[in-house]
Short mmCIF file of C-alpha atoms in Angstrom, two decimals:
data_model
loop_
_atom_site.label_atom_id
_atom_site.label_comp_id
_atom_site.label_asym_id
_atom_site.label_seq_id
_atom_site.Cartn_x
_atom_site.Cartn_y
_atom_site.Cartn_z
CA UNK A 180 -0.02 32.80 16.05
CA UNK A 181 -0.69 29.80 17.66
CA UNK A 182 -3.99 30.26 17.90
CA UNK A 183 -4.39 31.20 13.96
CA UNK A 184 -3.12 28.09 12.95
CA UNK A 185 -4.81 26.01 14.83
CA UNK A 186 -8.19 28.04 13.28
CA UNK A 187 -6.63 27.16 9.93
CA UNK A 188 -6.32 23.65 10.37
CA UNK A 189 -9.76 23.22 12.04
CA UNK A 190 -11.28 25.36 8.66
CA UNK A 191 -9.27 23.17 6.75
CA UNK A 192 -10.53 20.05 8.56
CA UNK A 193 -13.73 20.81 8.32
CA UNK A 194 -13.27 21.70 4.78
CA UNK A 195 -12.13 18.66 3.54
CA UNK A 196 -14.87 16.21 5.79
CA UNK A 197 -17.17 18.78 4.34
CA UNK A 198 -16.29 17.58 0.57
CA UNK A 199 -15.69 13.97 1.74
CA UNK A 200 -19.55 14.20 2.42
CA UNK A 201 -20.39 15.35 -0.94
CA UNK A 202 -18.37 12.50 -2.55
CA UNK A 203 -20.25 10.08 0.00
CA UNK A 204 -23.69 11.11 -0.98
CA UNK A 205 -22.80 11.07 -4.60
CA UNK A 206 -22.44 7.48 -3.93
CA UNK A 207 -25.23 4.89 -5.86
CA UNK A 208 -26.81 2.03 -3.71
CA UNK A 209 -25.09 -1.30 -2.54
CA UNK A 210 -27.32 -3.92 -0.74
CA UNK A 211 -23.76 -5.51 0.45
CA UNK A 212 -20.34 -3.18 1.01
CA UNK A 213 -18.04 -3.24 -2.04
CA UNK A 214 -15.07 -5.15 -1.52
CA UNK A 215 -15.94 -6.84 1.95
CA UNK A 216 -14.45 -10.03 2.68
CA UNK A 217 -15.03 -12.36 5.38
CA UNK A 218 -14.05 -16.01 7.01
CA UNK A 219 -16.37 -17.54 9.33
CA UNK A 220 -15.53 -20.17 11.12
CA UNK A 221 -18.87 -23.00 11.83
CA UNK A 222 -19.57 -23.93 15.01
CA UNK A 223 -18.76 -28.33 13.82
CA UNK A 224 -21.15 -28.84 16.82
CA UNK A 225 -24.08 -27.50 15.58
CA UNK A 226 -23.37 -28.16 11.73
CA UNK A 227 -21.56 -30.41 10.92
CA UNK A 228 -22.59 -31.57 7.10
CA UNK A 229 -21.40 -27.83 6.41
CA UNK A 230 -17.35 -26.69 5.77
CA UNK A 231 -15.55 -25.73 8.64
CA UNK A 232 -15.11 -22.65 7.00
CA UNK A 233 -16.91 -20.46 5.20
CA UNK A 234 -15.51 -17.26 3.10
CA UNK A 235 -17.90 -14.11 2.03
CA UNK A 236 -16.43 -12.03 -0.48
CA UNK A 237 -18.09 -9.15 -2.15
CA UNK A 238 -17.17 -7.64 -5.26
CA UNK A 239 -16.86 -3.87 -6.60
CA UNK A 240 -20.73 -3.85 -7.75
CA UNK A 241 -22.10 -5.43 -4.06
CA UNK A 242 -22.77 -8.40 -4.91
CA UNK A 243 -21.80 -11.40 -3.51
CA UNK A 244 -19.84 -12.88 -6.14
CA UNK A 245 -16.77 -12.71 -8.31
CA UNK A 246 -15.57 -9.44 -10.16
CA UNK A 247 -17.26 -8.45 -12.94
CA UNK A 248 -15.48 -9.60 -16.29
CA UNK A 249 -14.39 -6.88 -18.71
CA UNK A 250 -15.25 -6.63 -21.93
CA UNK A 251 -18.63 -5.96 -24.08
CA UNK A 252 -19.44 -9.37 -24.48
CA UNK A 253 -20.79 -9.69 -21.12
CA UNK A 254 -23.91 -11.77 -19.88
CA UNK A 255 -24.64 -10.75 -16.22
CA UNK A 256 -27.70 -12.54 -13.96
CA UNK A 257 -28.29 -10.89 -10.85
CA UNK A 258 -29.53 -13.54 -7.61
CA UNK A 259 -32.31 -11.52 -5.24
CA UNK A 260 -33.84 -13.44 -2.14
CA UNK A 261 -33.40 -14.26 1.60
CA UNK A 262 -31.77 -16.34 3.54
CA UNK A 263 -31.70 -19.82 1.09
CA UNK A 264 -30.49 -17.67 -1.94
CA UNK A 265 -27.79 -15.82 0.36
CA UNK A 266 -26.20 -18.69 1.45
CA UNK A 267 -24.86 -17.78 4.36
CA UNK A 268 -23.18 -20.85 5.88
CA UNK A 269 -22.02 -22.40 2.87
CA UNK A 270 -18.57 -21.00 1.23
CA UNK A 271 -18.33 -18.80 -1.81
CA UNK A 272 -17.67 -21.77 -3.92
CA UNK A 273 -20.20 -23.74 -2.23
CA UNK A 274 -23.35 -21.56 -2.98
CA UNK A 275 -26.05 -22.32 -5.30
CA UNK A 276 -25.22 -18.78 -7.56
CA UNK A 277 -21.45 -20.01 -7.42
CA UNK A 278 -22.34 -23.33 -8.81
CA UNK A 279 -25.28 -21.56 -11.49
CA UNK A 280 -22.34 -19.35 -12.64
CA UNK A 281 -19.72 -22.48 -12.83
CA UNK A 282 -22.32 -24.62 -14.61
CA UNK A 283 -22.93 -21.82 -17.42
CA UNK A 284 -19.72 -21.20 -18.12
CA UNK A 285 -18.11 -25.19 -18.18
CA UNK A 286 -21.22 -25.46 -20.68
CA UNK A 287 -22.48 -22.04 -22.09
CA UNK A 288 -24.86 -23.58 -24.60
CA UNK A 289 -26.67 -20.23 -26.34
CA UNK A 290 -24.24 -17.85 -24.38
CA UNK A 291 -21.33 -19.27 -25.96
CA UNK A 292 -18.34 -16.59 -26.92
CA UNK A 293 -19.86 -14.39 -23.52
CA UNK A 294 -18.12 -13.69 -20.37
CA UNK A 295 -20.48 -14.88 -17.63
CA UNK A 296 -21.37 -13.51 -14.34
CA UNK A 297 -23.91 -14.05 -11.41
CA UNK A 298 -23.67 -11.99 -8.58
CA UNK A 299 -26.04 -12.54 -5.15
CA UNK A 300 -27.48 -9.23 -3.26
CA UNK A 301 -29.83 -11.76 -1.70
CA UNK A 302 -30.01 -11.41 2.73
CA UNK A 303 -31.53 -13.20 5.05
CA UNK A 304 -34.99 -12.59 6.34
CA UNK A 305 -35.68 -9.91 3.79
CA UNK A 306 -39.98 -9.72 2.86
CA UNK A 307 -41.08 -9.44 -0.89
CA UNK A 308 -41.28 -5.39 0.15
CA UNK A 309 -37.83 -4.91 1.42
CA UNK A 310 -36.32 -6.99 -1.70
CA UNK A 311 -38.36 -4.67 -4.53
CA UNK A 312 -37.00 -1.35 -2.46
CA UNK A 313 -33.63 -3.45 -2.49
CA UNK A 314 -33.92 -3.85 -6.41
CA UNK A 315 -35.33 -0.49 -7.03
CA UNK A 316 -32.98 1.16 -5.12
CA UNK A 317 -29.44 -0.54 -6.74
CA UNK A 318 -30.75 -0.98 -10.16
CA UNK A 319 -30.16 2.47 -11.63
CA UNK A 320 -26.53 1.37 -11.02
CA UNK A 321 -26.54 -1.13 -13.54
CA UNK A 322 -26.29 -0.39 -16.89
CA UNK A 323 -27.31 -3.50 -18.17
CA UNK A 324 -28.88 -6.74 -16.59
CA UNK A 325 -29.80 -9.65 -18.35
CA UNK A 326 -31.70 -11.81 -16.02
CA UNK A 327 -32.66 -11.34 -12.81
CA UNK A 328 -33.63 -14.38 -11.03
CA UNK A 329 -35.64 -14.00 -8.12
CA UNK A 330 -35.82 -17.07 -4.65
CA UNK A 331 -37.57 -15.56 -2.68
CA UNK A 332 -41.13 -15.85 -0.80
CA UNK A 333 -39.81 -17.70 2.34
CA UNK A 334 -39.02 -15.02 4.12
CA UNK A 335 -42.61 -13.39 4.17
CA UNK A 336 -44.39 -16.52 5.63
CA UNK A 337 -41.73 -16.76 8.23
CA UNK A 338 -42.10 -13.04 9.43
CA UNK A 339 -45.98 -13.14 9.36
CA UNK A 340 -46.12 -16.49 11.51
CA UNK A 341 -43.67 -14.24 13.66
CA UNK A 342 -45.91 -11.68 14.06
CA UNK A 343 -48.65 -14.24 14.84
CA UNK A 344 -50.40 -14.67 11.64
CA UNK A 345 -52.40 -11.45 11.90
CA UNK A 346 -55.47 -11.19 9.29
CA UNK A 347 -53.78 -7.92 8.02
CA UNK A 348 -50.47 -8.68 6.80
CA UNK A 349 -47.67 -5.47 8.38
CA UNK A 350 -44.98 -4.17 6.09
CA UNK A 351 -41.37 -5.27 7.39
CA UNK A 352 -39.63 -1.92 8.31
CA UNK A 353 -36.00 -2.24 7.64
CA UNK A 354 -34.16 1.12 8.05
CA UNK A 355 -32.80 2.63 4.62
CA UNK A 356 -29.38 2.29 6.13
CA UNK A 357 -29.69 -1.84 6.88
CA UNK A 358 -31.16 -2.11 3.57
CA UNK A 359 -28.06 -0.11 1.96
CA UNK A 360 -25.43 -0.59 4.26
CA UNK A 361 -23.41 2.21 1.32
CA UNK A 362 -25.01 4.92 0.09
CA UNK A 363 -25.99 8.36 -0.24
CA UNK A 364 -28.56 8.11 2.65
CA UNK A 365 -25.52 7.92 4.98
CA UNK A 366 -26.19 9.62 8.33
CA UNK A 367 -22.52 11.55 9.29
CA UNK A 368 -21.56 13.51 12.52
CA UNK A 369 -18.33 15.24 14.00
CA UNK A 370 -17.45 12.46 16.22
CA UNK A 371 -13.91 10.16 14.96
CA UNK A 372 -16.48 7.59 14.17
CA UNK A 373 -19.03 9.29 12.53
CA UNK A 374 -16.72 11.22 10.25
CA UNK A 375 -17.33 10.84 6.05
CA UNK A 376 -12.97 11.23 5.65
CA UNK A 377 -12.92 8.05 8.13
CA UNK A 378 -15.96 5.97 5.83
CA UNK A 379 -13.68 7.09 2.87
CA UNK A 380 -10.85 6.12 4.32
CA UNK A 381 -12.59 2.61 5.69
CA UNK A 382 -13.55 1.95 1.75
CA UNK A 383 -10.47 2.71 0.41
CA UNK A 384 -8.48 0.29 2.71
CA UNK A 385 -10.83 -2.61 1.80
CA UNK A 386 -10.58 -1.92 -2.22
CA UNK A 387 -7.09 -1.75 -2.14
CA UNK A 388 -5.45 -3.86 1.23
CA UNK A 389 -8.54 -6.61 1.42
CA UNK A 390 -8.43 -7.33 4.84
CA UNK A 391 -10.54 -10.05 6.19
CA UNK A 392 -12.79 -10.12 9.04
CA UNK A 393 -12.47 -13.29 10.75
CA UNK A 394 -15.27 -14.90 13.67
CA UNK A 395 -15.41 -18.01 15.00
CA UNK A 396 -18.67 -20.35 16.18
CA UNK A 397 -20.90 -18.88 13.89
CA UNK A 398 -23.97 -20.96 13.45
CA UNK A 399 -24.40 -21.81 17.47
CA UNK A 400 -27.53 -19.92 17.42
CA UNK A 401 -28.68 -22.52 14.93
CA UNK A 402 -28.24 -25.18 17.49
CA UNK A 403 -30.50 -23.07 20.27
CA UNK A 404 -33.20 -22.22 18.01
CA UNK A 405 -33.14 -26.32 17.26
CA UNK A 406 -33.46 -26.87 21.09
CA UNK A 407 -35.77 -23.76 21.45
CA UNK A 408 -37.98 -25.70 18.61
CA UNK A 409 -38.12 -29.44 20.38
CA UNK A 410 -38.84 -27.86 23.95
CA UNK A 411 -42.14 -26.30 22.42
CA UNK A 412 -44.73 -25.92 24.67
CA UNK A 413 -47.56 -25.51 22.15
CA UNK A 414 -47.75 -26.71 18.32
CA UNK A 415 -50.53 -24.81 15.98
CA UNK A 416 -51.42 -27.25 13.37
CA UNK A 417 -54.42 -25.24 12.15
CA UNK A 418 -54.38 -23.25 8.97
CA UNK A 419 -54.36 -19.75 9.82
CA UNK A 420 -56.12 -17.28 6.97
CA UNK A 421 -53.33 -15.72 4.97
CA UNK A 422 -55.47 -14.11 2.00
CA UNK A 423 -54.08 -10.98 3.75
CA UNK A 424 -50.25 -11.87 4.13
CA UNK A 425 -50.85 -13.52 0.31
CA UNK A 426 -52.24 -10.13 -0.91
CA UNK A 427 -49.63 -8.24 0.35
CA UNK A 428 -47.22 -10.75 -1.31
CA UNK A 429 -48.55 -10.41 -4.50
CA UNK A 430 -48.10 -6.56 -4.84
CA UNK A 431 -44.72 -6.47 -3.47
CA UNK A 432 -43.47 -9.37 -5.82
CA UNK A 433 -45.52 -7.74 -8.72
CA UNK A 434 -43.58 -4.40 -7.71
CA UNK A 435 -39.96 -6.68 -7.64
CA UNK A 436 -40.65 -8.31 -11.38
CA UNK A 437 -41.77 -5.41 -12.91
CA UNK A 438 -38.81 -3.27 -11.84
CA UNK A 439 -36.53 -5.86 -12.84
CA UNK A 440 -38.32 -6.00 -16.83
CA UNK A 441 -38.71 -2.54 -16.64
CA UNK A 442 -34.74 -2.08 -16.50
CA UNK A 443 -34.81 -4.26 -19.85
CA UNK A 444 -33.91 -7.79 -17.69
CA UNK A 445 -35.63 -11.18 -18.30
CA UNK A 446 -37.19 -12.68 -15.06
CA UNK A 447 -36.75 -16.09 -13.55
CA UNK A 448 -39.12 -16.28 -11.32
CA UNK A 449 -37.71 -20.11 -9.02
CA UNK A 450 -39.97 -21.30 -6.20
CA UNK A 451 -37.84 -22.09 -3.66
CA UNK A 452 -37.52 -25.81 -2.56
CA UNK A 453 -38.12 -27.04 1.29
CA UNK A 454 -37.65 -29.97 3.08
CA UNK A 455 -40.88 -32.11 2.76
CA UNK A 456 -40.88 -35.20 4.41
CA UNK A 457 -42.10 -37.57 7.55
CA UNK A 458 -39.39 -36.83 10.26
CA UNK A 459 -37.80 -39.15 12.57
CA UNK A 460 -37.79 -38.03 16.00
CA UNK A 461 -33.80 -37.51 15.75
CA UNK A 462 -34.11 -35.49 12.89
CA UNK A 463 -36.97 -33.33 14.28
CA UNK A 464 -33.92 -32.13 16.36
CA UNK A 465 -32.50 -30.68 13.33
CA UNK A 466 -35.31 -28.71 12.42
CA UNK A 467 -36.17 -24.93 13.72
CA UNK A 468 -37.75 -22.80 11.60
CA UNK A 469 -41.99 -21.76 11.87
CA UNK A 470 -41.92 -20.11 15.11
CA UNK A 471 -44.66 -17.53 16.69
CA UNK A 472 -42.02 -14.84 17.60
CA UNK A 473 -38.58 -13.75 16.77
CA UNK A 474 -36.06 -17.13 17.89
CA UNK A 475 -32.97 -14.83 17.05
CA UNK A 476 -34.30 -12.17 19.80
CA UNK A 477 -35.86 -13.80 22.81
CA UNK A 478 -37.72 -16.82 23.85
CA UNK A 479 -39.93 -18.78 21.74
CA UNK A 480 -42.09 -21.56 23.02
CA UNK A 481 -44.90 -21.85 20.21
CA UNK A 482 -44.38 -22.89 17.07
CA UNK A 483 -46.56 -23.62 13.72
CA UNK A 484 -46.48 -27.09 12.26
CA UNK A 485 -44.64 -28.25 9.21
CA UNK A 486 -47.59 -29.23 7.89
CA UNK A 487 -49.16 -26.02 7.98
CA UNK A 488 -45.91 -24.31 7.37
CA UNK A 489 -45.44 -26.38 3.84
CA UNK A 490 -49.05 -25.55 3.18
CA UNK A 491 -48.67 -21.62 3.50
CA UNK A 492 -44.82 -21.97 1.18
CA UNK A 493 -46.77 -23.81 -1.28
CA UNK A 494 -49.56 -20.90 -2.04
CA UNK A 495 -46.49 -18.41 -1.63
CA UNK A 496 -44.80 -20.23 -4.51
CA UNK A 497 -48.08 -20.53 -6.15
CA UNK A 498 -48.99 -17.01 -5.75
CA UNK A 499 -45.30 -16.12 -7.59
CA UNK A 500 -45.73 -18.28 -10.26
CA UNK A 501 -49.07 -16.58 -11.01
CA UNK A 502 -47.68 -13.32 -10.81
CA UNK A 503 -44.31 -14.08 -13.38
CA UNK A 504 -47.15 -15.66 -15.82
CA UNK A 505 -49.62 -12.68 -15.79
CA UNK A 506 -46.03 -10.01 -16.51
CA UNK A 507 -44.27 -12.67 -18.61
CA UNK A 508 -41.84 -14.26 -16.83
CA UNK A 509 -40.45 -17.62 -16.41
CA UNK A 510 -41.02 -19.80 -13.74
CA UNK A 511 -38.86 -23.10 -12.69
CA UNK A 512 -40.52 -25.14 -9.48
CA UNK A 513 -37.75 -26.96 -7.67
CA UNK A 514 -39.68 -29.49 -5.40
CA UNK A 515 -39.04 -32.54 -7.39
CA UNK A 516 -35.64 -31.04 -8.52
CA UNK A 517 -33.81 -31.63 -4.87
CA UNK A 518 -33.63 -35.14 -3.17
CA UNK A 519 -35.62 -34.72 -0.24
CA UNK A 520 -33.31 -35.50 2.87
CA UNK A 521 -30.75 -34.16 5.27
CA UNK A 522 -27.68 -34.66 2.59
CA UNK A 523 -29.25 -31.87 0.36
CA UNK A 524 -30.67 -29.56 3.42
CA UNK A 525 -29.53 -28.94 6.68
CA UNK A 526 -32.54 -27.85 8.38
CA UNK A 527 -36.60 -26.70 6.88
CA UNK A 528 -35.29 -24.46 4.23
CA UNK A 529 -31.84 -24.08 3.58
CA UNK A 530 -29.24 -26.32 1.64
CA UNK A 531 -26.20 -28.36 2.24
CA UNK A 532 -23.32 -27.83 -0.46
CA UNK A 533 -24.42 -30.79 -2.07
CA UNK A 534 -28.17 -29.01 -2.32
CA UNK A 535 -27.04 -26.35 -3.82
CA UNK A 536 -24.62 -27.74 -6.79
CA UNK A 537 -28.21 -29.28 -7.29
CA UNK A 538 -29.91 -26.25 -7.39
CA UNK A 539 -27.14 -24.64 -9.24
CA UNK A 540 -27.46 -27.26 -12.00
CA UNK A 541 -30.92 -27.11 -12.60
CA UNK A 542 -31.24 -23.12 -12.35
CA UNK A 543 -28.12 -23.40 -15.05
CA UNK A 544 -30.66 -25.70 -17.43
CA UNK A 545 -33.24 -23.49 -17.13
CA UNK A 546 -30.99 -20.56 -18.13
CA UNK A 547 -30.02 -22.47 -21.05
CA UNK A 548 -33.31 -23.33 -22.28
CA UNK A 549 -34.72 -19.55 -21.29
CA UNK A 550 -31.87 -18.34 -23.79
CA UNK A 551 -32.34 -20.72 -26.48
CA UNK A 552 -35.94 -19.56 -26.47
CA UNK A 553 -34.86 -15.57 -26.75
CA UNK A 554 -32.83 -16.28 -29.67
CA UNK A 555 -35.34 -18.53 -31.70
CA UNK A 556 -38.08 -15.59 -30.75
CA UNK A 557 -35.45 -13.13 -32.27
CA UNK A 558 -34.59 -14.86 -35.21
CA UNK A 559 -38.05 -15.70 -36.20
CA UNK A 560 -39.08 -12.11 -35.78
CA UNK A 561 -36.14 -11.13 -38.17
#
């Protein structure tokens, strides 16, 4: 007797993680998990123009962001790009989409009488390529999207001076499950860990208790790749040939814009702003980006200069803002838009709090101006 109930049970286990699968799989894409929350603590060391702490909270859709507003009145902008669009150290409130979204609705202009949301899926290091499988991969959950504004382009000069600035630029390969840490490509087992009725469970407990994962000293590695920078054994300050990484660019951005208009959104396409100036030799401490390898996995001892880095960001941007003009899509440049010093950024690329209500501000006027334009074209063709 013993024995048949314990053959029950196991049936009915196995039964039950069996459907728990098929309600898994059914599952759309998320670039972030629903309903994660987390509070980092910064190492003040290492960072200390940022907030001691910074909170990550991710809504139902996964997006970085607030819930979505009900109603049918609804104008939604979705935020794609790496590492200076995800915001990473700043807090929730504190990021450049936060302040876009708080700017729009404190003054609406054309989209008065809507609810207004932005919400982020941008991550860091993430190429052109993985960003359009990204897009192409959540957007058949949306039903509707309004504006997709892209920040990207960083990212895939970074990784190609990683790889040493080969002629022939190489696809990034991110895994289908880093790219969509939730959906149905989910690999299960028969392991506790590996189970679908423990995932199920996992996502239930964070929609409906919210717990938050805390750490502490995030951002030391920011401080080593700084130090791994100034101890540099060799600097390249000649112009490598990038019609290859450029190319490769191109297509994959063309492939992100067009999915994005193809789904019925407007585009904005922003060229992401960097810090251009002559350093002092203290604040050359503070810089660390441009290496020839990976800083965040091993030793790095030759690095490009800024000079040809800002070179190789500027045909990036230009290469974008060719792209959005040939498909129709706007374009906003943001070099002259953010005061050019360590109050606004707090390293090569990415932005202090006070950057990004700056950002925030000036993405918000362009928004404005973008949807005053849409209704005079619709009026006049009426």
């Amino acid at each position: 007797m013993i024995v048949l109930w314990l053959l029950i049970a196991l049936t009915a286990g196995a039964l039950l993680e069996v459907a728990a699968r098929l309600v898994a799989r059914r599952s759309g894409r998320y670039a972030l998990t629903p309903h994660a929350r987390s509070e980092h603590a910064l190492d003040r060391a290492e960072l200390p123009s940022l907030p001691s702490t910074v909170r990550i909270e991710v809504n139902a859709e996964g997006e970085r962001g607030g819930a979505l507003p009900e109603g049918e009145q609804l104008w939604r902008a979705l935020v794609i790009g790496g590492s200076a669009a995800e915001c990473y150290m700043l807090d929730q409130e504190d990021t450049w989409p936060r302040a876009l979204e708080r700017d729009l609705q404190t003054e609406p202009g054309p989209l008065g009488g809507r609810a207004i949301h932005v919400g982020s899926v941008a991550r860091s290091l993430l190429t052109c390529a993985s960003l359009a499988r990204m897009l192409g991969g959540i957007l058949p959950r949306y039903r509707s999207l309004d504006l997709l504004i892209t920040y990207a382009g960083a990212s895939d000069v970074v990784a190609w001076m990683e790889q040493g600035a080969p002629p022939a630029c190489r696809a990034q390969e991110v895994p289908e499950l880093d790219l969509f840490p939730v959906g149905p490509d989910e690999a299960f087992g028969w392991t506790p860990g590996t189970l679908a009725l423990r995932r199920l469970a996992v996502r239930a407990t964070r929609r409906l208790l919210r717990p938050v994962e805390r750490r502490s000293g995030v951002g030391g590695t920011v401080g080593r790749n700084r130090r791994m920078r100034a101890a540099a054994t060799t600097l390249i300050d000649e112009l490598p040939e990038a019609e290859g990484m450029l190319r490769h660019l191109e297509e994959e951005f063309r492939r992100l814009v067009t999915q994005a208009r193809a789904h019925g959104a407007h585009v904005l396409v922003v060229g992401q702003p960097w810090l251009e100036r002559a350093f002092a030799p203290e604040e050359e401490q503070l810089l660390w980006s441009f290496g020839r390898g990976r800083p965040f996995e091993g030793p790095v001892d030759t690095y490009y200069t800024h000079r040809v880095a800002h070179e190789l960001l500027r045909r990036a941007n230009e290469v974008q803002f060719r792209v959005a003009r040939e498909v129709g899509a706007e374009t906003l440049d943001l070099m002259d838009a953010v005061p050019m010093d360590f109050e606004h950024f707090y390293d090569d690329l990415h932005l202090t709090p006070q950057g990004a209500a700056v950002v925030g501000a000036r993405i918000a006027q362009a928004v404005r101006e973008l949807e005053a334009s849409s209704e005079d074209s619709s009026a006049s063709t009426r």
